[in-house]
mmCIF file of C-alpha atoms in Angstrom:
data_model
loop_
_atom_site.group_PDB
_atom_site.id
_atom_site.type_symbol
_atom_site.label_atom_id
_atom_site.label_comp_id
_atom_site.label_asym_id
_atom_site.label_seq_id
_atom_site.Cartn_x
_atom_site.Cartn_y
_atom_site.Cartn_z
ATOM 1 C CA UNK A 1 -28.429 10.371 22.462
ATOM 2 C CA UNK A 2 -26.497 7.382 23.579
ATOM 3 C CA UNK A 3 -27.430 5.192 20.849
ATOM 4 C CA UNK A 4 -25.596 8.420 18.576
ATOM 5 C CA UNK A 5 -22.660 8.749 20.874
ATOM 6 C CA UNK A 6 -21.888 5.383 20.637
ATOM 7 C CA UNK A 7 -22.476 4.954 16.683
ATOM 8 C CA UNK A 8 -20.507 7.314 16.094
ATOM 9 C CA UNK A 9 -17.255 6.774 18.335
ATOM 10 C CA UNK A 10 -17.487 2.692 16.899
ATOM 11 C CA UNK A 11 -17.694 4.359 13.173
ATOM 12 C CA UNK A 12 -14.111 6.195 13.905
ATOM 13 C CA UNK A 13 -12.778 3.389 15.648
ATOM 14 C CA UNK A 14 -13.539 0.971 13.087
ATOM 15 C CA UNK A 15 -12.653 3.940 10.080
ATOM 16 C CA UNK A 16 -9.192 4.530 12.447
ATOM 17 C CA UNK A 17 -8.670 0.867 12.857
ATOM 18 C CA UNK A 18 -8.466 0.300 9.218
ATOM 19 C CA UNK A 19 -6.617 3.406 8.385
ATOM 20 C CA UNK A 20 -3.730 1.937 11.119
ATOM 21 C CA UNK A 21 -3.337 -1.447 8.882
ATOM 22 C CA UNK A 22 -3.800 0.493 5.756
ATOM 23 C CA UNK A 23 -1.571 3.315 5.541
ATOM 24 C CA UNK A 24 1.822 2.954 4.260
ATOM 25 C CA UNK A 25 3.047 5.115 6.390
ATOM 26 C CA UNK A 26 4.356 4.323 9.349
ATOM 27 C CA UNK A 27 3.376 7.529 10.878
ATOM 28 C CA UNK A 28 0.409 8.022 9.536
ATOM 29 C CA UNK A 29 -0.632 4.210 10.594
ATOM 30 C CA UNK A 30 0.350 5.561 14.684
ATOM 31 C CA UNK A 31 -1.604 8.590 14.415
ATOM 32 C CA UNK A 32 -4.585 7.022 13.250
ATOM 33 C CA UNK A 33 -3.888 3.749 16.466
ATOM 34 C CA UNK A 34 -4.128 7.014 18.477
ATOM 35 C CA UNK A 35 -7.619 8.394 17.264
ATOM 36 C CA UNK A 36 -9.276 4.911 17.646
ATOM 37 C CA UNK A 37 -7.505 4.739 21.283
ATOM 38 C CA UNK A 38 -9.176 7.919 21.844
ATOM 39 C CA UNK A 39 -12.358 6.615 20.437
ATOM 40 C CA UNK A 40 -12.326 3.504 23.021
ATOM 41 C CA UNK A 41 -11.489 6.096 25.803
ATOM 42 C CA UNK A 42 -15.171 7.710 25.111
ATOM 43 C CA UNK A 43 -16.747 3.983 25.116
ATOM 44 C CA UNK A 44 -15.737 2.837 28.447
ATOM 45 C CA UNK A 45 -17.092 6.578 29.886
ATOM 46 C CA UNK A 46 -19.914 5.153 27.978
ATOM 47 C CA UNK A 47 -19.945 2.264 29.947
ATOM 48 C CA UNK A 48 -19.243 3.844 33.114
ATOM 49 C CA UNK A 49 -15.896 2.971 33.409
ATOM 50 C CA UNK A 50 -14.328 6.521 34.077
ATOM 51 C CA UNK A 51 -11.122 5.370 35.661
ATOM 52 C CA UNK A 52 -10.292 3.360 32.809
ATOM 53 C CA UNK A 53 -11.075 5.641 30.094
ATOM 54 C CA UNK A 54 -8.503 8.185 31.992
ATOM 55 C CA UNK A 55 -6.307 5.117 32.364
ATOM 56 C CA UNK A 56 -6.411 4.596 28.648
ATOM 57 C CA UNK A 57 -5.805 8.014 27.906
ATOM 58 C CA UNK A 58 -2.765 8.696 29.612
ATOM 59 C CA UNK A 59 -1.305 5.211 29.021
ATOM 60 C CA UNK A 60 -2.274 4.216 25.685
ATOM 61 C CA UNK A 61 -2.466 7.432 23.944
ATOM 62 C CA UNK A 62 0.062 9.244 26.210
ATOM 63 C CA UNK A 63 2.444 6.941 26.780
ATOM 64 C CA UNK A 64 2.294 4.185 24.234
ATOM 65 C CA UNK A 65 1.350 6.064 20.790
ATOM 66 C CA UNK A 66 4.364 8.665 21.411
ATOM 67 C CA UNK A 67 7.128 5.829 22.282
ATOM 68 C CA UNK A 68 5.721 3.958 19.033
ATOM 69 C CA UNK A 69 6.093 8.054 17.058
ATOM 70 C CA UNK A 70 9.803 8.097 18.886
ATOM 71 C CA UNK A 71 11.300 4.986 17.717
ATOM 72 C CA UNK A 72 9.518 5.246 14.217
ATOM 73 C CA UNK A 73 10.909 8.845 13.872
ATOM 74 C CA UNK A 74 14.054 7.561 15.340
ATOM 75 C CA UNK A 75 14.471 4.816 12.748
ATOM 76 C CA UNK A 76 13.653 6.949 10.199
ATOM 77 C CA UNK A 77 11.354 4.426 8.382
ATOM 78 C CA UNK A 78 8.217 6.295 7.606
ATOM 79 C CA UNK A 79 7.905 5.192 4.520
ATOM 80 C CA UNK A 80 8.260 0.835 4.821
ATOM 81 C CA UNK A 81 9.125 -0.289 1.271
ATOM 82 C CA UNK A 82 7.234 -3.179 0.733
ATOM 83 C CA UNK A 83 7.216 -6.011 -2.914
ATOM 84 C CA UNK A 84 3.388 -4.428 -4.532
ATOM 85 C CA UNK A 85 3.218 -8.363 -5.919
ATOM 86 C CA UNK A 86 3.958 -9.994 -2.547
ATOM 87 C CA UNK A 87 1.371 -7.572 -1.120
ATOM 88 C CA UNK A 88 -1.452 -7.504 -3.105
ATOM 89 C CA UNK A 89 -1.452 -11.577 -2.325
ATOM 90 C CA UNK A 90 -1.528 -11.497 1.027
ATOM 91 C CA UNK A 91 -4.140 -8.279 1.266
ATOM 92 C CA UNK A 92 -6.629 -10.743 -0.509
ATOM 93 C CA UNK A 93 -5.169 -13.947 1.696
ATOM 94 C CA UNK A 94 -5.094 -11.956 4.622
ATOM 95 C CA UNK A 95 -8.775 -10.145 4.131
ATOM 96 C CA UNK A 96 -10.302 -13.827 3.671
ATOM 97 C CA UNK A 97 -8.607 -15.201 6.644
ATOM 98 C CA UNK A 98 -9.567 -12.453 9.079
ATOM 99 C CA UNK A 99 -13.493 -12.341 7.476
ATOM 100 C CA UNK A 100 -13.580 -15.748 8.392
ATOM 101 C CA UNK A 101 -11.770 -15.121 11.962
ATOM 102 C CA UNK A 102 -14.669 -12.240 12.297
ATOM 103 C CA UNK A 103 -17.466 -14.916 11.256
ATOM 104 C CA UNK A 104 -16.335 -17.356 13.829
ATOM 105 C CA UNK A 105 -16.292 -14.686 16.524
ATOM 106 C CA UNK A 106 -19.685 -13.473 15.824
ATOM 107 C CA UNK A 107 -21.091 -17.210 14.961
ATOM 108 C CA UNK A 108 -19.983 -18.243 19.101
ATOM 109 C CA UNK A 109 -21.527 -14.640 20.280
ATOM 110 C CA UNK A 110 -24.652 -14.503 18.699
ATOM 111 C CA UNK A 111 -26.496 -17.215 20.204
ATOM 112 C CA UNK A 112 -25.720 -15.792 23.860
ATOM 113 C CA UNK A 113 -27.243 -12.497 23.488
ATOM 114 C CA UNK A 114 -26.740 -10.767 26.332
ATOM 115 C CA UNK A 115 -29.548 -8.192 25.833
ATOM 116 C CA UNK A 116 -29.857 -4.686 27.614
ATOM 117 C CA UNK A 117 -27.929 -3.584 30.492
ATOM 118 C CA UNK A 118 -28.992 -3.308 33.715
ATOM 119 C CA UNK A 119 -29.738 -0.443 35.127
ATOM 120 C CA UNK A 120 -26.593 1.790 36.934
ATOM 121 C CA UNK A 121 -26.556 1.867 40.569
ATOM 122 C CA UNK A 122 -24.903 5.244 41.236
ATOM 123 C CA UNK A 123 -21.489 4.122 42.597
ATOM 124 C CA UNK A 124 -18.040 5.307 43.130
ATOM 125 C CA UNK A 125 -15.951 4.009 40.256
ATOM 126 C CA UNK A 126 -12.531 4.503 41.465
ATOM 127 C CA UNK A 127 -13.118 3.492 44.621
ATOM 128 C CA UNK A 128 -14.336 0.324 43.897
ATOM 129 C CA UNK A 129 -11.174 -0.368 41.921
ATOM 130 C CA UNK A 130 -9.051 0.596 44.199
ATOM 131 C CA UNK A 131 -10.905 -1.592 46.929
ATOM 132 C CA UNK A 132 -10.883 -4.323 44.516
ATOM 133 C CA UNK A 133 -7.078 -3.887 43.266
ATOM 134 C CA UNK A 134 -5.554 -3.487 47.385
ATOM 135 C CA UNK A 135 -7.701 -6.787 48.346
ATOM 136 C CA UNK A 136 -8.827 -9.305 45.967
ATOM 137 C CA UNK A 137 -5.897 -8.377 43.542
ATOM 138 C CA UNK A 138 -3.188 -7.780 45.721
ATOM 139 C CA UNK A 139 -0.929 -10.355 44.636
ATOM 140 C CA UNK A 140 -1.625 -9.345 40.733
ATOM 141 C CA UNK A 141 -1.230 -6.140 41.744
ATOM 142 C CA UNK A 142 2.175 -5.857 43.562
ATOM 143 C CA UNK A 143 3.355 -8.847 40.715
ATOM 144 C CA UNK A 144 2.600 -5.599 37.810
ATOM 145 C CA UNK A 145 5.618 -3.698 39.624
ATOM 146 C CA UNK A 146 7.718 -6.857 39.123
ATOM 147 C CA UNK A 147 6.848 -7.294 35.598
ATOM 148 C CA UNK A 148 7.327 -3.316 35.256
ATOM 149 C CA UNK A 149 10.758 -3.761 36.384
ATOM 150 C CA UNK A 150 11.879 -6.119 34.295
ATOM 151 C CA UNK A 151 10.331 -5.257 31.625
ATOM 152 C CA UNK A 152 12.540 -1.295 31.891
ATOM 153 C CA UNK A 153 15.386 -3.448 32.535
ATOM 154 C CA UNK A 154 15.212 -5.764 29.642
ATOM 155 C CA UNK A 155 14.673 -2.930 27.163
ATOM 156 C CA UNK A 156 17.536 -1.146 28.468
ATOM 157 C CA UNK A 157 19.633 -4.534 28.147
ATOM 158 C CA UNK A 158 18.562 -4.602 24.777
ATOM 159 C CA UNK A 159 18.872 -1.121 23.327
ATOM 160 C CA UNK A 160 22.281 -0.177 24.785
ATOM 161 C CA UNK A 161 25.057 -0.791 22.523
ATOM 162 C CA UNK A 162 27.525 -3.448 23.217
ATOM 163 C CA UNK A 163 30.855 -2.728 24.720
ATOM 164 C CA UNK A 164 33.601 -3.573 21.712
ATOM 165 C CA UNK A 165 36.537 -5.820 23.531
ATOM 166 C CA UNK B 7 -29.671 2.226 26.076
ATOM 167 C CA UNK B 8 -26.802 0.744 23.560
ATOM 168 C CA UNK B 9 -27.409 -2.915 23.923
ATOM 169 C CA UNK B 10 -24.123 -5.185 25.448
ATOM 170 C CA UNK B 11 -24.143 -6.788 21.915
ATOM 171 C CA UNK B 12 -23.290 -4.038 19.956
ATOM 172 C CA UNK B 13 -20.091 -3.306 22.275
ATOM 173 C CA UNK B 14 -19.383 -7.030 21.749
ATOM 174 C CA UNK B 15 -19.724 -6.787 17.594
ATOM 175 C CA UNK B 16 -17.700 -3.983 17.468
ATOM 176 C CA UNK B 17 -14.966 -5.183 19.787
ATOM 177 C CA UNK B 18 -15.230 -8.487 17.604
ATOM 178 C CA UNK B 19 -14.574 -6.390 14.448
ATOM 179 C CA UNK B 20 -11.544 -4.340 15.785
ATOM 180 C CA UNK B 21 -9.578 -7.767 16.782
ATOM 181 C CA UNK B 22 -10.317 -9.077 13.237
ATOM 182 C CA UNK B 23 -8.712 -5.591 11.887
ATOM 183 C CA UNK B 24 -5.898 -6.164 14.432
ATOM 184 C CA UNK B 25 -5.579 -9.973 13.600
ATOM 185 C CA UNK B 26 -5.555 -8.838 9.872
ATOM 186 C CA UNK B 27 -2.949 -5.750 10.425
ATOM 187 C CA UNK B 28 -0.570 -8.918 11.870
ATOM 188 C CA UNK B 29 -1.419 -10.930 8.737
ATOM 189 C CA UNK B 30 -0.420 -8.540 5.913
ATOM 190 C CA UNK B 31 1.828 -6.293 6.812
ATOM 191 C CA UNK B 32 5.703 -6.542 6.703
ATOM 192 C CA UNK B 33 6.668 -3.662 8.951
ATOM 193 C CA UNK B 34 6.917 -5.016 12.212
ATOM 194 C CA UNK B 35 6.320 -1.544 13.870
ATOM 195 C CA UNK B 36 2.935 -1.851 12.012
ATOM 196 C CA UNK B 37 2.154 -5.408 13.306
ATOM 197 C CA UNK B 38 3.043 -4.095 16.675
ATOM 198 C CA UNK B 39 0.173 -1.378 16.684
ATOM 199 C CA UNK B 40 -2.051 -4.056 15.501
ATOM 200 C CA UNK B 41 -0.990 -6.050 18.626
ATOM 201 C CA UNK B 42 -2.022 -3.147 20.303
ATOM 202 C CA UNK B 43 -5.581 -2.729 18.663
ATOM 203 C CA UNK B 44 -5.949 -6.851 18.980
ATOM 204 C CA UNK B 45 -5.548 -5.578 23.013
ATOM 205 C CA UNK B 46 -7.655 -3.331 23.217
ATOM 206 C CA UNK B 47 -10.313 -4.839 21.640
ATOM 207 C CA UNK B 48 -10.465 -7.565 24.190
ATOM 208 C CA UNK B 49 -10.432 -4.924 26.750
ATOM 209 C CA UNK B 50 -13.309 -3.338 25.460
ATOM 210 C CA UNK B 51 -15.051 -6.933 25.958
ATOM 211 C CA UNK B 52 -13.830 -7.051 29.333
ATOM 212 C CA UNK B 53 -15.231 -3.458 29.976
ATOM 213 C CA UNK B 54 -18.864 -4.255 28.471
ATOM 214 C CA UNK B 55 -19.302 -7.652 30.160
ATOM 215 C CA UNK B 56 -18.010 -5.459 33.919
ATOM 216 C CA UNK B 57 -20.692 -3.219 33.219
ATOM 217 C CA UNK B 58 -23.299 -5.858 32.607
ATOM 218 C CA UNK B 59 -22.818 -8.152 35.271
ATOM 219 C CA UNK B 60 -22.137 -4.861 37.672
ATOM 220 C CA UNK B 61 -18.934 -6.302 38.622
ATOM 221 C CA UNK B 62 -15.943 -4.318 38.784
ATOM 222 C CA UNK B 63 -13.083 -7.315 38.376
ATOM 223 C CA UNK B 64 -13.246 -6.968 34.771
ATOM 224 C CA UNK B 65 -12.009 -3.665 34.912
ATOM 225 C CA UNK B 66 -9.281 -4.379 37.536
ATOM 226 C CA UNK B 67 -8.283 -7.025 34.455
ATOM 227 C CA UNK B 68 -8.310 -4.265 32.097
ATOM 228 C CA UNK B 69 -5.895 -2.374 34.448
ATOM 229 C CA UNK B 70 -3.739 -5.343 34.443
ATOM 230 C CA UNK B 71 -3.261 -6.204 30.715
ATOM 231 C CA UNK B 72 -2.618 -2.290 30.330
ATOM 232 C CA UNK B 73 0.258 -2.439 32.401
ATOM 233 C CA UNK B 74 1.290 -5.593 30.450
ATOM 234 C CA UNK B 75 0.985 -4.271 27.202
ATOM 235 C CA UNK B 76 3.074 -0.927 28.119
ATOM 236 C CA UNK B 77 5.618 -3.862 29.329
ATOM 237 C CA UNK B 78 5.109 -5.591 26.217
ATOM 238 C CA UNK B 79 5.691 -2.532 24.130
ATOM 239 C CA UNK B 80 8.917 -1.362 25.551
ATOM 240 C CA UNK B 81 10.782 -4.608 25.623
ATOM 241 C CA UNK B 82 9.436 -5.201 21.681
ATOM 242 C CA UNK B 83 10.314 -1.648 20.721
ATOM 243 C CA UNK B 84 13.879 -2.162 22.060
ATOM 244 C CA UNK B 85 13.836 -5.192 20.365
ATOM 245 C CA UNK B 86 12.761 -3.555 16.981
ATOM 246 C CA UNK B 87 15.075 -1.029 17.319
ATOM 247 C CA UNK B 88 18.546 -3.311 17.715
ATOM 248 C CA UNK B 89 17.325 -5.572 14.705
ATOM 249 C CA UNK B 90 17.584 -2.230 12.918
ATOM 250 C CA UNK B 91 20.791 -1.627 13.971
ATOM 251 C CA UNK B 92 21.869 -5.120 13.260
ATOM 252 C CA UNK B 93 20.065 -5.110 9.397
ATOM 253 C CA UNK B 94 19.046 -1.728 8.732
ATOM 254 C CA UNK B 95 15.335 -2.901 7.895
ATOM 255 C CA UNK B 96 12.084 -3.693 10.111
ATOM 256 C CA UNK B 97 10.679 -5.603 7.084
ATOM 257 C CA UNK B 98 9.776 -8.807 8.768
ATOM 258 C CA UNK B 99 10.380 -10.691 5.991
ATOM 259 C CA UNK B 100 13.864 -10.031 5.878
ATOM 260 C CA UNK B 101 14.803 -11.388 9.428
ATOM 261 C CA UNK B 102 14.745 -14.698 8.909
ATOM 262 C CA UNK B 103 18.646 -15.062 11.271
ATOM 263 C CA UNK B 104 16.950 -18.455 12.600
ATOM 264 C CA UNK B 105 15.554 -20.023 9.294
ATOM 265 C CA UNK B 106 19.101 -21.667 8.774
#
């Protein structure tokens, strides 16, 4: 049952993950980022990381997919118009260069096969984050709101219109 | 019982569609949501090798580069968005202000 779960929600992610880099779309390329966000949400419940996968959810697919919808709607660029010559060179460029990026991955994983997991000792998931993030990660932790911060206040710098004179 | 490799082989082929999204294509709203997937798919390593070593860090990292990325995609967005209103295009191709 597990084994299906899981082949399945990788075959959508993988399916969505190429229908985000190949639709022209702009859209239509967000939508589908959103399904295989969706599909990753279901693979860390999978791996019994429940927190997380909510995480994900409301971030990712909440939060991140409908700003990327807002300023592509906004912009009014669904369709991107794009040289068919110039494209069709770098698909094929492009498609060779990331096969071999994919072969290099998988040649430096293979040989440490990590095997089977271990079996789940039935623990509390969010609160071993949140021991985890309020001791060993405090620092990290209260450093997030700081890059929060000025992250909202350089993207307000940067969107607001400049003052003429 | 999935085993941890499969995780890590599919995580490995969702970067390489990220990295590949980056390589060819133009719109850089496009590239950005490949960024995105490129993310994630490290995340999903960091998720697999937290359940496998029953150690709960790696998720506390996944929490972290979450917050990052939503970081990440604001500022980039904003910055997307007043290119546009200073050439009217996200083609990547045609921003080239600093090629001289």
């Amino acid at each position: 049952m597990e084994m299906f779960i899981f082949f399945t929600l990788a075959a959508v992610a993988v399916a969505a993950g190429v229908g985000v880099i190949a639709q022209r779309s702009a859209v239509r390329s967000a939508l589908f980022l959103l399904v295989n966000f969706c599909c990753l949400a279901g693979l860390y419940i999978l791996l019994n990381a429940q927190f997380v996968a909510m995480v994900q959810i409301i971030i990712y697919a909440g939060a991140i997919v409908v700003l990327f919808l807002f300023v592509v709607m906004l912009l009014g660029i669904e369709h991107a118009e794009e040289s068919p010559d110039l494209r069709r060179y770098q698909w094929i460029a492009g498609g060779l260069l990331g096969i071999l990026l994919l072969a290099g991955i998988l040649w430096a994983l293979i040989p440490g096969v990590t095997g089977a997991f271990p079996a789940l000792t039935p623990v509390d998931n969010v609160r071993q984050i949140g021991a985890a993030l309020l001791t060993d990660f405090a620092i990290p932790f209260e450093l997030v709101a700081v890059v929060l911060l000025v992250a909202v206040i350089g993207a307000v710098a940067l969107a607001k219109k400049r003052l003429e004179g | 019982m999935v085993p941890a490799t499969c995780y890590l082989v599919l995580s490995a082929i969702l970067f390489t569609l990220g990295a590949i999204g980056v390589l060819i294509r133009r719109n850089a709203l496009v590239m950005f949501m490949s960024v995105e997937m490129m993310l994630n798919a490290v995340n999903l390593t960091l998720i697999t090798y937290s359940r496998f070593l029953q150690n709960v860090d790696g998720q506390v990292f996944v929490l972290l580069v979450i917050a990052v990325a939503a970081a990440e995609v604001a500022v980039g967005l904003s910055i997307v968005v007043a290119l546009y209103r200073h050439k009217e295009t996200t083609d990547v191709d045609e921003i080239d202000l600093l090629k001289g």
